Coordinates of C-alpha atoms in Angstrom, one line a residue:
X23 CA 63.7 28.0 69.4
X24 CA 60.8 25.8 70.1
X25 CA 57.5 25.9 67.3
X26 CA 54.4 24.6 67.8
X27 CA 50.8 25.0 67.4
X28 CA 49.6 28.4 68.4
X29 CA 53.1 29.3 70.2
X30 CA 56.4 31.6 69.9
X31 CA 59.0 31.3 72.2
X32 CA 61.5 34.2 71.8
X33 CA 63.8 37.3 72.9
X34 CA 65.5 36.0 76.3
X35 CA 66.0 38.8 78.7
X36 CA 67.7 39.4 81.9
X37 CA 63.9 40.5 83.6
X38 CA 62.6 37.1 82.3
X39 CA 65.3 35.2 84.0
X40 CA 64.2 37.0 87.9
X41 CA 60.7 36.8 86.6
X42 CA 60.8 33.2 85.7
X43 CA 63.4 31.4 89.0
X44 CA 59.9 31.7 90.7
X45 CA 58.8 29.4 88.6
X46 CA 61.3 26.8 87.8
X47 CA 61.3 23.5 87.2
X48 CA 62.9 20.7 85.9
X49 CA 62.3 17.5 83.5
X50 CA 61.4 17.3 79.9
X51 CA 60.2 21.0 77.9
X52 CA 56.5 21.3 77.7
X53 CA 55.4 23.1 74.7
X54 CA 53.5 26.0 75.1
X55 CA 50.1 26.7 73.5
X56 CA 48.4 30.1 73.7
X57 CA 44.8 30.6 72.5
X58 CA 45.1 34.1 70.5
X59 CA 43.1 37.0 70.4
X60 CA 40.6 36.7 67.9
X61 CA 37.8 39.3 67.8
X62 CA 38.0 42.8 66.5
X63 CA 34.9 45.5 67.0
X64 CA 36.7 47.8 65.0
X65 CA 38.7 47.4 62.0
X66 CA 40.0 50.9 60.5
X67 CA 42.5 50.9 56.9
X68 CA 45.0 53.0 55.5
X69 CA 41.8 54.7 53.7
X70 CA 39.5 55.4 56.5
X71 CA 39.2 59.1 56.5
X72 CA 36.1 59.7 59.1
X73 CA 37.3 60.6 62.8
X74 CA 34.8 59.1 64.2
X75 CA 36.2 55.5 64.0
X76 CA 40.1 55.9 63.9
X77 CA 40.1 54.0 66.5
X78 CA 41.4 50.7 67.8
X79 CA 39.0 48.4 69.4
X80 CA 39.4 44.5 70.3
X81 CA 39.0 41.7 73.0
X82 CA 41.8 39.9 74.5
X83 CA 41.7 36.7 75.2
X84 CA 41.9 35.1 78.6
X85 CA 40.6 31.8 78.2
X86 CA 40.6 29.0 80.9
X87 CA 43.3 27.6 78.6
X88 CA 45.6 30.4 79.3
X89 CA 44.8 31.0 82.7
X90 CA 46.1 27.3 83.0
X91 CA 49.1 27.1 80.8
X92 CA 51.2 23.7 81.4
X93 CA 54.7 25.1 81.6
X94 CA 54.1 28.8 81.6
X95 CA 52.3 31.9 83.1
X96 CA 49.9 34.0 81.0
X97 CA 51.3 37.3 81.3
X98 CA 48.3 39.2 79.2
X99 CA 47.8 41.1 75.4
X100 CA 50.4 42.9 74.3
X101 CA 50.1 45.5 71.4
X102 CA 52.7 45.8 68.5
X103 CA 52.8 49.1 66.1
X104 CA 54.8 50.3 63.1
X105 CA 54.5 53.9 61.0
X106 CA 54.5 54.1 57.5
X107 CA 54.6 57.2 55.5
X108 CA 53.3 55.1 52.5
X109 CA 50.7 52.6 52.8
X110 CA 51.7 50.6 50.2
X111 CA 54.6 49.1 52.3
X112 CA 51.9 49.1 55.4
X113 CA 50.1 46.7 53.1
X114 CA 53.0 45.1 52.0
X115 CA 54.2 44.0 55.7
X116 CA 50.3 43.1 56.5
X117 CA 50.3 40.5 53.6
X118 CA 53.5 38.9 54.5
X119 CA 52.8 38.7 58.0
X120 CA 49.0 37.1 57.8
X121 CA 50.4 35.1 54.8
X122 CA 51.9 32.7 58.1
X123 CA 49.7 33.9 60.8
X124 CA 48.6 29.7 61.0
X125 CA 48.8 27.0 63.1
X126 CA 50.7 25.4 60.6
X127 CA 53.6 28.1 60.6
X128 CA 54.2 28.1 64.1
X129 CA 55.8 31.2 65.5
X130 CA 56.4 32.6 61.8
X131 CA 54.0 35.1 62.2
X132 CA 55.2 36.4 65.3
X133 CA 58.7 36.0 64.4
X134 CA 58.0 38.4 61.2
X135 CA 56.2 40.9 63.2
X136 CA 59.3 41.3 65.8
X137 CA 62.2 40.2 64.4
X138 CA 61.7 40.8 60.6
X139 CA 60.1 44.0 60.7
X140 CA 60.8 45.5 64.1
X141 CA 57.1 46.3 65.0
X142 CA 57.5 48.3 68.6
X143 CA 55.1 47.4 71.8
X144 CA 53.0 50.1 72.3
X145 CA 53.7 52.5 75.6
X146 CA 51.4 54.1 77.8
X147 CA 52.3 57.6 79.1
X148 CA 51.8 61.2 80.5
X149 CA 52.6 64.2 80.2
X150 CA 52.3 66.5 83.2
X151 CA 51.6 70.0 83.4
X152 CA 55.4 69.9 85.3
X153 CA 56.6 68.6 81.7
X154 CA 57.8 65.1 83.5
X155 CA 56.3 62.1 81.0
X156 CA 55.2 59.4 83.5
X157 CA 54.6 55.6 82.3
X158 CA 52.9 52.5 83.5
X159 CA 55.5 50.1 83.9
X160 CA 52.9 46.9 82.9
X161 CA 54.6 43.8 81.5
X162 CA 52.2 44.1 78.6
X163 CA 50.3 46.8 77.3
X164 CA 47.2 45.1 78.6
X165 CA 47.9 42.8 81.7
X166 CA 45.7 39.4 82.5
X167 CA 43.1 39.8 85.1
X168 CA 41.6 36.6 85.1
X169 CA 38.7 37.3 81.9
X170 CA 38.7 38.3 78.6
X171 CA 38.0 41.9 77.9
X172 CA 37.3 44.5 75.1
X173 CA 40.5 47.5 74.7
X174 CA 39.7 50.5 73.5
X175 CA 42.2 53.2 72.7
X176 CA 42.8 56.2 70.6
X177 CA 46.3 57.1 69.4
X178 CA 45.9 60.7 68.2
X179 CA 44.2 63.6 69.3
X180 CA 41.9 65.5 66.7
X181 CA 42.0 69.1 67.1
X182 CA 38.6 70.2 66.5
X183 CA 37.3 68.7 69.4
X184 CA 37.7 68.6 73.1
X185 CA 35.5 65.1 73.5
X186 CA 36.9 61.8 74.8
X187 CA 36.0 60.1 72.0
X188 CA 38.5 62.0 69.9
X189 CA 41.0 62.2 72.3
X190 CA 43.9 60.1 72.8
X191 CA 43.4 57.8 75.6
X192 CA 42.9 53.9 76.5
X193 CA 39.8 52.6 78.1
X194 CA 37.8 49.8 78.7
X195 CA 34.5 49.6 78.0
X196 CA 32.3 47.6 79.7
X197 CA 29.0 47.8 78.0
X198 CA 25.6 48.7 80.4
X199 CA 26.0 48.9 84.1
X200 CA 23.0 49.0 86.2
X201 CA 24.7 51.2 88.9
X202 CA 25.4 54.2 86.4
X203 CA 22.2 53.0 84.3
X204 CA 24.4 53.2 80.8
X205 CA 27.4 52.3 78.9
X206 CA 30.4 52.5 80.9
X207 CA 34.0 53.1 79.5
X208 CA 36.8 52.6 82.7
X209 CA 39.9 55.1 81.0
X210 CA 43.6 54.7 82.4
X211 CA 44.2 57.6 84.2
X212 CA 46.9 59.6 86.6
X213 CA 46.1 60.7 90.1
X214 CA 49.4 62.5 91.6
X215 CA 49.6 60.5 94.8
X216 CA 48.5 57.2 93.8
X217 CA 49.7 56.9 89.9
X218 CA 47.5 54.8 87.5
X219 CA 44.1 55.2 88.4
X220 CA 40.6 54.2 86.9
X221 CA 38.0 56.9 85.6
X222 CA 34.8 55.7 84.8
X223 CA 33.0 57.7 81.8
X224 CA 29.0 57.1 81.5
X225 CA 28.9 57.8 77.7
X226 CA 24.6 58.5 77.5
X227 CA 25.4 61.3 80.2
X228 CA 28.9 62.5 79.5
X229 CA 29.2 62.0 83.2
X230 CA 32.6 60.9 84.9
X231 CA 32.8 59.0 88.3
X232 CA 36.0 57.7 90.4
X233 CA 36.5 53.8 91.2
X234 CA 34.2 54.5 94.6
X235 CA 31.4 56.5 92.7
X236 CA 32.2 60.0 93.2
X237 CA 31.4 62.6 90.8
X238 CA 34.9 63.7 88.8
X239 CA 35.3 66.9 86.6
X240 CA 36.1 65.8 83.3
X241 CA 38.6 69.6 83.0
X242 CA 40.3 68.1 86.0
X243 CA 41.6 64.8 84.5
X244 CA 44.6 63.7 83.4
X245 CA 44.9 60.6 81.0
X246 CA 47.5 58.5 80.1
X247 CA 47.4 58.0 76.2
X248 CA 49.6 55.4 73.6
X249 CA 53.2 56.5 73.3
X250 CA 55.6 55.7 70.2
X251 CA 58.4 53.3 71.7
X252 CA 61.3 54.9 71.1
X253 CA 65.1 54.4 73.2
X254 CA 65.6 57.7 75.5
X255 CA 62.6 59.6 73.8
X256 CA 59.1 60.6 74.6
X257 CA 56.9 60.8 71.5
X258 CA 53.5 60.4 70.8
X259 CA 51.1 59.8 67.9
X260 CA 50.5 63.3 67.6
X261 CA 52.5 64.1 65.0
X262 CA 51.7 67.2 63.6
X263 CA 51.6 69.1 67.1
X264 CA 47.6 70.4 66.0
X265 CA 46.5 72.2 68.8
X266 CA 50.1 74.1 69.2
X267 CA 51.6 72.9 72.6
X268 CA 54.8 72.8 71.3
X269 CA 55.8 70.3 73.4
X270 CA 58.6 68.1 72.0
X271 CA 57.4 64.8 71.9
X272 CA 54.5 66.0 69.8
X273 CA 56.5 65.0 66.3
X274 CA 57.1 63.7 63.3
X275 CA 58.5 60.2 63.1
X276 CA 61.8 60.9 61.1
X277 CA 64.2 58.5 58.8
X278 CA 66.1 55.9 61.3
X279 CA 63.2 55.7 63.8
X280 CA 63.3 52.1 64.9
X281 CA 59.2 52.0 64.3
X282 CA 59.2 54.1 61.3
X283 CA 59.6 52.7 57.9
X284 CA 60.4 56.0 55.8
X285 CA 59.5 55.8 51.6
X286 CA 61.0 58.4 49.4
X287 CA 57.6 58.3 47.9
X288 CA 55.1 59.2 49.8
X289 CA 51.5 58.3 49.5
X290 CA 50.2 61.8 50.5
X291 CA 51.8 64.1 47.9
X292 CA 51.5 66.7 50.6
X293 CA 53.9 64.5 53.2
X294 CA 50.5 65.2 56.0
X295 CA 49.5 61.7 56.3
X296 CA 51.6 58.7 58.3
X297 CA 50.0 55.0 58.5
X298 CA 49.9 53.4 61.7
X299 CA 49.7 49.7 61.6
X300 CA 49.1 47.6 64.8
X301 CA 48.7 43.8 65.9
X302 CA 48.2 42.3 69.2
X303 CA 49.1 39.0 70.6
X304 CA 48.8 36.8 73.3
X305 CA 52.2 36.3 75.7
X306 CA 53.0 33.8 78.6
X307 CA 56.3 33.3 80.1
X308 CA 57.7 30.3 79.8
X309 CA 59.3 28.7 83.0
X310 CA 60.8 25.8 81.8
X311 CA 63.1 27.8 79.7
X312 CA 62.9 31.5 81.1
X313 CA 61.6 32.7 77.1
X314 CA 58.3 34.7 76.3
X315 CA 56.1 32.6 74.3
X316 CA 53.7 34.0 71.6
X317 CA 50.5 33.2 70.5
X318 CA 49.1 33.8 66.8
X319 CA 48.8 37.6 66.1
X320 CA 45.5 40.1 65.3
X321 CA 45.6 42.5 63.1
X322 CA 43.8 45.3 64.5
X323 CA 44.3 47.9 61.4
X324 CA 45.7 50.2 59.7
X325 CA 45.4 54.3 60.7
X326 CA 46.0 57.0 58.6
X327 CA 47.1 59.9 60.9
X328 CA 46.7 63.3 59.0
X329 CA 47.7 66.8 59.0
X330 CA 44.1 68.5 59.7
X331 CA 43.6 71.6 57.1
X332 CA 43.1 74.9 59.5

């Protein structure tokens, strides 16, 4: 394993290898660098208790630097996640992870995030009124398109409202656009006949507009929201089922979860409040030797998911 600068080169698969013979080439290894993301608009703790920002909110970071990686190809941001059920072993991982998230340390910090302490990438997912979940089948959770940009995304849905903004979805805002004359947030959304599509929400006028301008009902759309990573199970971040679909995926993490860390003791007395920890972090593939490479790693915080009183 290489280790260098602001780069982690780890976890060979089979996909890397067909990914990656595009790209081949020989003579001496060429050490990758990756400029990490840096910059977080929103930083919520295991304490935060108003809805309002239980939110994630950050900017990736597609520099020129890695949009011209010597010796690799700048895949985009991916998103790592971990549940607690106390928050003093949420804080306890944090710590230990940004005690080596440094130049100095190399791919340490990465290396404890995915290795050490299993953190999970973060999904994106439907569920259709047909019960099928669908997923976007990105490389990353948020794929390079040749800028940096700001991700928004909610993981759980609060029950006592219908709005966006406390609904669990991903988006990207984009701050004022002159054609729409406000503050325009593109969400990931599901059209039956084309898959992943883009819904533009003006957020002055609560109005919602397709990727050529027409006018969409806001009832009529289906979103794709973040999904627990789990092998052969659908499960969201709606743990405690709150507005009574009873679908299945809408449960508790339980002991032996690989992205749950379970504590006899729990920090909620009344076992109705998980800890959702997440990080994101630069990747490129690197071509010399068919391994993802890593840049440093952002915390983007800590929320506290909680059973709302009725």
């Amino acid at each position: 394993m290489k280790s260098a600068g602001r780069f982690s080169s780890i976890k060979f698969t089979f996909l890397s290898v067909s990914f990656c013979a595009l790209f081949m080439s020989c003579g001496l290894d060429t050490i990758i660098s990756i400029d990490p993301p840096t910059i977080r608009d929103n930083s919520p703790t295991y304490s935060t208790e108003e809805y309002a920002v239980l939110y994630i909110d950050f900017q990736t970071n597609e520099s020129s630097s890695n949009l011209n990686i010597e010796g690799g190809s700048f895949l985009g941001t991916e998103v790592y996640y971990k549940i607690f059920n106390n928050y003093t072993n949420a804080t306890s991982y944090q710590s230990s992870i940004e005690s080596v998230n440094t130049t100095s340390n190399g791919d340490a910090a990465v290396t404890k995030l995915i290795d050490t302490y299993k953190y999970q990438p973060l999904l994106k997912k439907v569920r259709l009124s047909s019960g099928t979940v669908v997923q976007v089948s990105d490389s990353v959770f948020v794929p390079q398109k040749g800028s940096s940009r700001k991700i928004y995304f909610r993981p759980h849905t609060y029950a006592s409202s219908d709005s966006i903004d406390f609904r669990s979805s991903i988006a990207i805002p984009h701050g004022y656009n002159s054609t729409y004359s406000g503050e325009v947030y593109s969400y990931i959304g599901y059209d039956s006949t084309r898959g992943a599509v883009t819904y533009n929400y003006v957020k002055a006028s609560s109005e919602w507009y397709d990727s050529n301008g027409n006018a969409l009902n806001y009832d009529d759309l289906i979103f794709f929201e973040p999904y627990r990573n789990l092998s052969g199970r659908n499960r969201s971040f709606d743990f405690f089922d709150q507005n009574d679909t009873g679908f299945e995926e809408h449960a508790e993490p339980v002991d032996g979860d690989e992205d749950y860390v379970y504590n006899e003791t729990w920090s909620d007395e009344n076992k109705a409040t998980y800890y959702v920890h997440f990080y994101a972090v630069g990747v490129a593939m690197d071509t010399t030797t068919c391994t993802y490479a890593y840049s440093l790693v952002l915390d983007l915080g800590i929320i506290p998911i909680k059973k709302e009183s009725n």
